[in-house]
Tab-separated table of C-alpha atoms in Angstrom:
chain	number	residue	atom	x	y	z
A	1	MET	CA	40.361	161.232	178.682
A	2	GLY	CA	41.603	158.894	176.000
A	3	ALA	CA	41.846	155.152	176.312
A	4	SER	CA	45.643	155.381	176.428
A	5	SER	CA	45.493	157.263	179.758
A	6	GLN	CA	43.436	154.567	181.465
A	7	ALA	CA	45.036	151.726	183.398
A	8	ALA	CA	45.335	148.596	181.317
A	9	VAL	CA	43.179	145.657	182.308
A	10	THR	CA	45.316	142.554	182.719
A	11	PRO	CA	44.577	138.952	183.742
A	12	GLU	CA	47.250	139.073	186.468
A	13	LYS	CA	44.858	138.931	189.431
A	14	ILE	CA	42.946	135.981	187.979
A	15	GLN	CA	46.168	134.206	187.119
A	16	GLN	CA	47.429	134.660	190.675
A	17	LEU	CA	44.149	133.417	192.154
A	18	ALA	CA	44.255	130.359	189.909
A	19	TRP	CA	47.282	129.207	191.908
A	20	GLY	CA	45.623	129.898	195.254
A	21	TYR	CA	45.616	126.223	196.181
A	22	ALA	CA	49.408	126.003	195.927
A	23	PRO	CA	50.742	127.798	199.060
A	24	PRO	CA	49.082	125.572	201.720
A	25	LEU	CA	50.091	122.421	199.825
A	26	MET	CA	53.691	123.617	199.563
A	27	ILE	CA	53.723	124.482	203.258
A	28	GLU	CA	52.367	121.026	204.049
A	29	ALA	CA	55.071	119.359	201.949
A	30	ALA	CA	57.734	121.379	203.759
A	31	LEU	CA	56.215	120.439	207.115
A	32	HIS	CA	56.097	116.772	206.146
A	33	HIS	CA	59.810	116.785	205.380
A	34	GLY	CA	60.769	118.803	208.452
A	35	VAL	CA	62.030	121.845	206.551
A	36	PHE	CA	60.933	124.462	209.090
A	37	ASP	CA	62.204	122.438	212.055
A	38	LEU	CA	65.564	121.932	210.371
A	39	LEU	CA	65.927	125.615	209.534
A	40	ASP	CA	65.045	126.549	213.112
A	41	GLY	CA	68.526	125.356	214.003
A	42	GLY	CA	70.130	127.827	211.590
A	43	SER	CA	70.286	128.620	207.879
A	44	LYS	CA	71.065	125.770	205.480
A	45	THR	CA	71.451	125.016	201.803
A	46	VAL	CA	68.993	122.827	199.949
A	47	GLU	CA	71.600	120.066	199.909
A	48	GLU	CA	71.997	120.218	203.694
A	49	VAL	CA	68.224	120.042	204.218
A	50	ALA	CA	68.025	117.126	201.780
A	51	ALA	CA	70.766	115.232	203.611
A	52	ARG	CA	69.020	115.614	206.959
A	53	SER	CA	65.426	115.130	205.779
A	54	GLY	CA	65.858	112.354	203.235
A	55	ALA	CA	63.871	114.324	200.645
A	56	SER	CA	65.185	114.942	197.144
A	57	VAL	CA	67.309	117.958	196.300
A	58	ARG	CA	65.162	118.624	193.235
A	59	GLY	CA	61.921	118.582	195.202
A	60	LEU	CA	63.211	120.693	198.065
A	61	ARG	CA	64.788	123.243	195.747
A	62	ALA	CA	61.485	123.882	193.972
A	63	VAL	CA	59.404	124.090	197.142
A	64	MET	CA	61.897	126.088	199.201
A	65	ASN	CA	62.440	128.615	196.403
A	66	ALA	CA	58.684	129.056	196.101
A	67	LEU	CA	58.325	129.511	199.869
A	68	ALA	CA	61.096	132.102	199.743
A	69	GLY	CA	59.144	133.842	196.988
A	70	LEU	CA	56.149	133.902	199.349
A	71	GLN	CA	58.438	135.360	202.060
A	72	LEU	CA	57.939	132.348	204.324
A	73	LEU	CA	61.629	131.534	203.984
A	74	THR	CA	64.634	133.802	203.521
A	75	LYS	CA	67.418	133.145	201.012
A	76	ASP	CA	70.821	134.801	200.996
A	77	ALA	CA	73.315	135.373	198.192
A	78	GLN	CA	75.056	132.077	198.985
A	79	GLY	CA	71.805	130.137	198.512
A	80	ARG	CA	71.299	129.428	202.210
A	81	PHE	CA	67.710	129.366	203.426
A	82	GLY	CA	66.381	130.580	206.761
A	83	LEU	CA	63.065	131.158	208.489
A	84	ALA	CA	60.978	134.293	208.114
A	85	ALA	CA	59.647	135.603	211.421
A	86	ASP	CA	56.108	134.237	210.973
A	87	SER	CA	57.393	130.818	209.920
A	88	ALA	CA	59.666	130.715	212.961
A	89	ALA	CA	56.700	131.484	215.216
A	90	PHE	CA	54.005	129.324	213.645
A	91	LEU	CA	55.527	126.579	211.464
A	92	VAL	CA	58.141	125.070	213.775
A	93	SER	CA	56.625	122.046	215.493
A	94	THR	CA	58.209	122.731	218.871
A	95	LYS	CA	56.847	126.290	219.140
A	96	PRO	CA	53.673	126.936	221.186
A	97	GLY	CA	52.032	128.758	218.274
A	98	PHE	CA	52.537	125.876	215.815
A	99	LEU	CA	49.809	125.871	213.140
A	100	GLY	CA	50.869	122.833	211.148
A	101	GLY	CA	47.665	121.081	212.121
A	102	VAL	CA	45.656	123.855	210.500
A	103	ILE	CA	47.527	123.290	207.250
A	104	ARG	CA	46.844	119.537	207.393
A	105	HIS	CA	43.182	120.240	208.174
A	106	THR	CA	42.969	122.373	205.042
A	107	SER	CA	44.486	119.820	202.683
A	108	THR	CA	42.959	116.645	204.110
A	109	GLN	CA	39.538	117.737	205.349
A	110	LEU	CA	38.589	120.910	203.499
A	111	VAL	CA	40.095	120.880	200.007
A	112	PRO	CA	38.470	117.559	198.941
A	113	LYS	CA	35.024	118.968	199.771
A	114	TRP	CA	35.747	122.297	198.113
A	115	LEU	CA	36.224	120.397	194.848
A	116	ALA	CA	32.461	119.794	194.917
A	117	LEU	CA	31.655	123.514	195.182
A	118	SER	CA	29.918	123.816	191.790
A	119	GLU	CA	27.489	121.049	192.731
A	120	VAL	CA	26.975	122.523	196.205
A	121	VAL	CA	26.121	125.884	194.647
A	122	ARG	CA	23.676	124.182	192.245
A	123	THR	CA	21.822	122.276	194.966
A	124	GLY	CA	22.342	124.488	198.009
A	125	ARG	CA	23.170	121.333	199.945
A	126	PRO	CA	26.540	120.807	201.649
A	127	ALA	CA	29.140	118.258	200.647
A	128	ALA	CA	29.086	117.148	204.310
A	129	SER	CA	27.053	118.326	207.312
A	130	VAL	CA	29.664	118.713	210.032
A	131	ASN	CA	27.090	120.491	212.188
A	132	ARG	CA	25.453	117.076	212.680
A	133	GLU	CA	26.924	114.780	215.292
A	134	ASN	CA	27.093	111.653	213.130
A	135	VAL	CA	29.459	113.486	210.761
A	136	GLY	CA	30.810	116.327	212.845
A	137	ALA	CA	32.059	114.449	215.915
A	138	GLU	CA	34.819	112.695	213.981
A	139	PHE	CA	35.529	115.800	211.881
A	140	PHE	CA	36.112	118.019	214.915
A	141	HIS	CA	37.814	115.319	216.977
A	142	ASN	CA	40.499	115.143	214.304
A	143	PHE	CA	41.496	118.800	214.339
A	144	VAL	CA	40.246	120.836	217.335
A	145	GLU	CA	43.471	120.256	219.268
A	146	ASP	CA	45.466	121.442	216.257
A	147	ILE	CA	43.677	124.787	216.209
A	148	PHE	CA	44.202	125.486	219.931
A	149	PRO	CA	47.019	127.964	219.101
A	150	MET	CA	44.695	129.948	216.823
A	151	SER	CA	42.319	130.885	219.643
A	152	TYR	CA	44.727	130.941	222.591
A	153	PRO	CA	45.890	134.573	222.116
A	154	SER	CA	42.272	135.746	221.803
A	155	ALA	CA	41.313	133.756	224.898
A	156	GLN	CA	44.149	135.438	226.788
A	157	ARG	CA	42.844	138.805	225.628
A	158	LEU	CA	39.381	137.873	226.937
A	159	ALA	CA	40.846	136.935	230.320
A	160	GLU	CA	42.611	140.287	230.414
A	161	ALA	CA	39.472	142.225	229.489
A	162	LEU	CA	37.443	140.437	232.171
A	163	GLU	CA	40.266	140.870	234.716
A	164	ILE	CA	40.122	137.191	235.630
A	165	ALA	CA	43.473	137.300	237.404
A	166	LYS	CA	42.032	139.782	239.916
A	167	VAL	CA	38.817	137.955	240.862
A	168	LYS	CA	38.218	137.385	244.578
A	169	LYS	CA	35.142	135.164	244.313
A	170	PRO	CA	34.466	131.884	242.480
A	171	VAL	CA	33.844	132.288	238.739
A	172	SER	CA	31.806	129.729	236.829
A	173	VAL	CA	32.574	129.532	233.100
A	174	LEU	CA	30.276	127.845	230.587
A	175	ASP	CA	32.388	126.769	227.598
A	176	LEU	CA	29.969	125.953	224.775
A	177	ALA	CA	31.105	123.807	221.840
A	178	ALA	CA	34.268	123.511	223.887
A	179	GLY	CA	36.368	121.655	221.308
A	180	SER	CA	39.952	121.760	222.543
A	181	GLY	CA	38.753	123.640	225.628
A	182	VAL	CA	40.924	126.619	224.768
A	183	TRP	CA	38.544	129.269	226.106
A	184	GLY	CA	37.778	127.611	229.433
A	185	ILE	CA	41.357	126.384	229.884
A	186	THR	CA	42.814	129.845	229.335
A	187	LEU	CA	40.440	131.451	231.843
A	188	ALA	CA	41.165	128.679	234.356
A	189	GLN	CA	44.905	129.202	233.944
A	190	LYS	CA	44.484	132.840	234.972
A	191	SER	CA	42.858	132.139	238.346
A	192	PRO	CA	42.362	129.141	240.664
A	193	ARG	CA	38.888	130.529	241.407
A	194	VAL	CA	37.671	129.629	237.912
A	195	THR	CA	35.697	126.439	237.316
A	196	VAL	CA	34.557	125.393	233.852
A	197	THR	CA	31.563	123.485	232.497
A	198	ALA	CA	32.510	122.234	229.020
A	199	VAL	CA	29.690	121.270	226.649
A	200	ASP	CA	30.235	119.366	223.412
A	201	TRP	CA	29.560	116.072	221.666
A	202	PRO	CA	30.957	113.020	223.497
A	203	GLY	CA	33.446	112.319	220.718
A	204	VAL	CA	34.878	115.824	221.029
A	205	LEU	CA	34.915	116.029	224.836
A	206	ASP	CA	37.522	113.279	224.817
A	207	VAL	CA	39.880	115.858	223.332
A	208	THR	CA	38.783	118.555	225.806
A	209	ARG	CA	39.571	116.244	228.723
A	210	LYS	CA	42.981	115.373	227.313
A	211	VAL	CA	44.028	118.984	226.709
A	212	ALA	CA	42.689	120.200	230.077
A	213	ALA	CA	44.641	117.423	231.809
A	214	ARG	CA	47.831	118.191	229.893
A	215	LEU	CA	47.608	121.857	230.861
A	216	GLY	CA	46.912	121.137	234.523
A	217	VAL	CA	43.348	122.408	234.953
A	218	ALA	CA	41.253	119.241	234.502
A	219	ALA	CA	40.343	119.102	238.206
A	220	ARG	CA	38.345	122.299	237.779
A	221	PHE	CA	36.463	121.071	234.703
A	222	SER	CA	33.121	119.324	234.503
A	223	PHE	CA	31.811	117.910	231.253
A	224	VAL	CA	28.337	117.864	229.711
A	225	ALA	CA	28.035	115.604	226.688
A	226	GLY	CA	25.350	116.394	224.148
A	227	ASP	CA	24.073	118.608	221.385
A	228	LEU	CA	23.871	122.321	222.170
A	229	ALA	CA	20.139	122.333	221.478
A	230	SER	CA	19.366	119.659	224.085
A	231	ALA	CA	22.258	119.615	226.593
A	232	ASP	CA	21.654	120.947	230.103
A	233	PHE	CA	23.750	124.109	230.481
A	234	GLY	CA	22.932	124.546	234.151
A	235	ARG	CA	22.299	127.945	235.726
A	236	GLY	CA	24.149	130.775	237.402
A	237	HIS	CA	27.301	130.900	235.297
A	238	HIS	CA	29.279	134.135	235.316
A	239	ILE	CA	30.854	133.813	231.855
A	240	ALA	CA	29.746	131.913	228.746
A	241	THR	CA	32.086	131.447	225.786
A	242	LEU	CA	30.950	130.628	222.254
A	243	GLY	CA	34.184	130.062	220.362
A	244	HIS	CA	33.536	129.872	216.619
A	245	ILE	CA	30.248	127.968	216.826
A	246	LEU	CA	27.569	130.363	215.549
A	247	HIS	CA	28.917	130.082	211.995
A	248	SER	CA	28.197	126.343	211.852
A	249	GLU	CA	24.858	126.523	213.689
A	250	GLY	CA	23.160	128.873	211.235
A	251	GLU	CA	20.884	131.765	212.078
A	252	GLN	CA	17.873	129.914	213.524
A	253	ARG	CA	19.869	127.606	215.788
A	254	GLY	CA	22.316	130.396	216.590
A	255	ARG	CA	19.610	132.731	217.830
A	256	ALA	CA	18.096	129.921	219.902
A	257	LEU	CA	21.544	129.180	221.358
A	258	LEU	CA	21.973	132.792	222.455
A	259	LYS	CA	18.597	132.710	224.226
A	260	LYS	CA	19.493	129.446	225.969
A	261	THR	CA	22.852	130.895	226.994
A	262	PHE	CA	21.133	133.966	228.428
A	263	GLU	CA	19.082	131.719	230.711
A	264	ALA	CA	22.218	129.877	231.860
A	265	LEU	CA	23.996	133.051	232.980
A	266	ALA	CA	23.650	134.773	236.333
A	267	PRO	CA	22.537	138.423	236.361
A	268	GLY	CA	25.570	140.503	235.455
A	269	GLY	CA	27.090	137.573	233.575
A	270	THR	CA	29.026	138.039	230.332
A	271	ILE	CA	28.736	136.209	227.031
A	272	ALA	CA	31.854	136.205	224.849
A	273	ILE	CA	31.622	135.273	221.170
A	274	ALA	CA	34.453	134.606	218.730
A	275	GLU	CA	33.449	134.680	215.067
A	276	PHE	CA	34.564	135.553	211.548
A	277	LEU	CA	32.791	138.893	211.126
A	278	VAL	CA	31.854	140.443	207.791
A	279	ASP	CA	31.107	144.121	207.266
A	280	ASP	CA	27.537	145.353	206.977
A	281	ALA	CA	27.616	145.378	203.171
A	282	ARG	CA	29.198	141.913	202.975
A	283	THR	CA	32.072	143.211	200.872
A	284	GLY	CA	34.851	142.180	203.263
A	285	PRO	CA	37.034	141.135	204.850
A	286	PRO	CA	37.905	138.413	202.318
A	287	VAL	CA	38.696	135.704	204.907
A	288	ALA	CA	35.260	136.020	206.509
A	289	LEU	CA	33.534	135.948	203.113
A	290	ILE	CA	35.513	132.879	202.035
A	291	PHE	CA	34.649	131.237	205.339
A	292	ALA	CA	30.965	131.744	204.540
A	293	VAL	CA	31.526	129.620	201.427
A	294	ASN	CA	33.286	127.067	203.624
A	295	MET	CA	30.108	126.921	205.715
A	296	LEU	CA	28.046	126.486	202.546
A	297	ILE	CA	30.161	123.426	201.728
A	298	ASN	CA	30.300	121.932	205.226
A	299	THR	CA	27.040	122.754	207.033
A	300	ASP	CA	23.293	122.752	206.491
A	301	GLU	CA	22.682	126.434	207.260
A	302	GLY	CA	26.005	127.888	208.415
A	303	ASP	CA	27.203	131.348	207.398
A	304	THR	CA	29.142	134.357	208.651
A	305	TRP	CA	27.530	137.535	209.939
A	306	SER	CA	28.263	141.141	210.796
A	307	PHE	CA	28.636	142.523	214.291
A	308	GLY	CA	25.370	144.392	213.763
A	309	GLU	CA	23.477	141.187	213.009
A	310	ILE	CA	24.867	139.290	215.994
A	311	ALA	CA	24.339	142.314	218.241
A	312	GLY	CA	20.672	142.313	217.200
A	313	TRP	CA	20.328	138.631	218.114
A	314	LEU	CA	21.950	139.316	221.489
A	315	ARG	CA	19.498	142.116	222.259
A	316	GLU	CA	16.631	139.879	221.131
A	317	ALA	CA	17.828	137.246	223.620
A	318	GLY	CA	17.795	139.814	226.444
A	319	PHE	CA	21.451	140.855	226.572
A	320	ARG	CA	22.486	144.482	226.826
A	321	ASP	CA	25.486	146.465	225.678
A	322	PRO	CA	26.769	144.308	222.801
A	323	ARG	CA	30.303	145.494	222.175
A	324	THR	CA	33.590	144.414	220.655
A	325	ILE	CA	37.079	144.186	222.062
A	326	ASP	CA	40.162	143.938	219.890
A	327	ALA	CA	41.768	140.508	219.905
A	328	PRO	CA	44.672	138.893	218.013
A	329	GLY	CA	42.404	136.813	215.787
A	330	PRO	CA	40.540	137.149	212.497
A	331	SER	CA	37.926	139.420	214.096
A	332	PRO	CA	37.343	141.242	217.384
A	333	LEU	CA	35.556	139.408	220.187
A	334	ILE	CA	31.914	140.247	220.851
A	335	LEU	CA	30.828	140.703	224.465
A	336	ALA	CA	27.399	141.394	225.965
A	337	THR	CA	25.958	141.390	229.488
A	338	ARG	CA	22.915	139.782	231.055
A	339	PRO	CA	21.108	142.486	233.088
């Protein structure tokens, strides 16, 4: 075949990726000026949004047109803007799925450290070690409540899979690296028979307490302050949740954590793990691979792994039947059972 019959190689993909930083910053600017909240009340022109927000017509026109180009806003023939379905669900501050905090976390806490990526790659050392309490407690305190909506649907799926609403006996849940408490809170909401032991750094448990109280389940929570390697997990729990913690622990500490969790569970108990999973060849999915770079930048040994790798660690710790269940998150949940 001649060269003319082959697809032309163009720089389009690279040019598009070069602007990859722009969408979250534009979303943040729109959030800051209340664009999504204002449009939740009905479609409006740029001038109407400007009048109500106090932002400039010029600035809003540029950002709102770009967001329409990204299909986060709609725009009709009369130049009136509205909300796309995902923006209506996740970018309006009064909606339960609001993810504005995730956007702020990206721009204020992540992007500045990503700018040091070339040096991090050269040295192999992170820009900041958020897996260490002296750095990580403040880091996580500032955003774990904001990411509650990200894990809540997956936590509901876990409760459904474990049939928590049908339990007849007391259920003890061990919520490790509890953060906002989303995993334990969701299980507790499904049954009054659920009690939760939340383990995290003292500076993060303040947030767990606040969210558990706001959602009406604090009376069934107990709190263990400390590092996962040294904190007393107790014994005889029926469920243990590890919500997005293995990736910051790294392989050595992660495998040790699974063994310690095994000892804290009662026979027949279930461990549930939420993670960004890569495929066996580490060629996808892109979000999980990018998150591995995020761990390079922000932790000493953090990474992302495949289901096969984590399943092997679970078997090594003594668990049986590692399996996945579909969940509305970046990856399926991983479950395994203590014999």
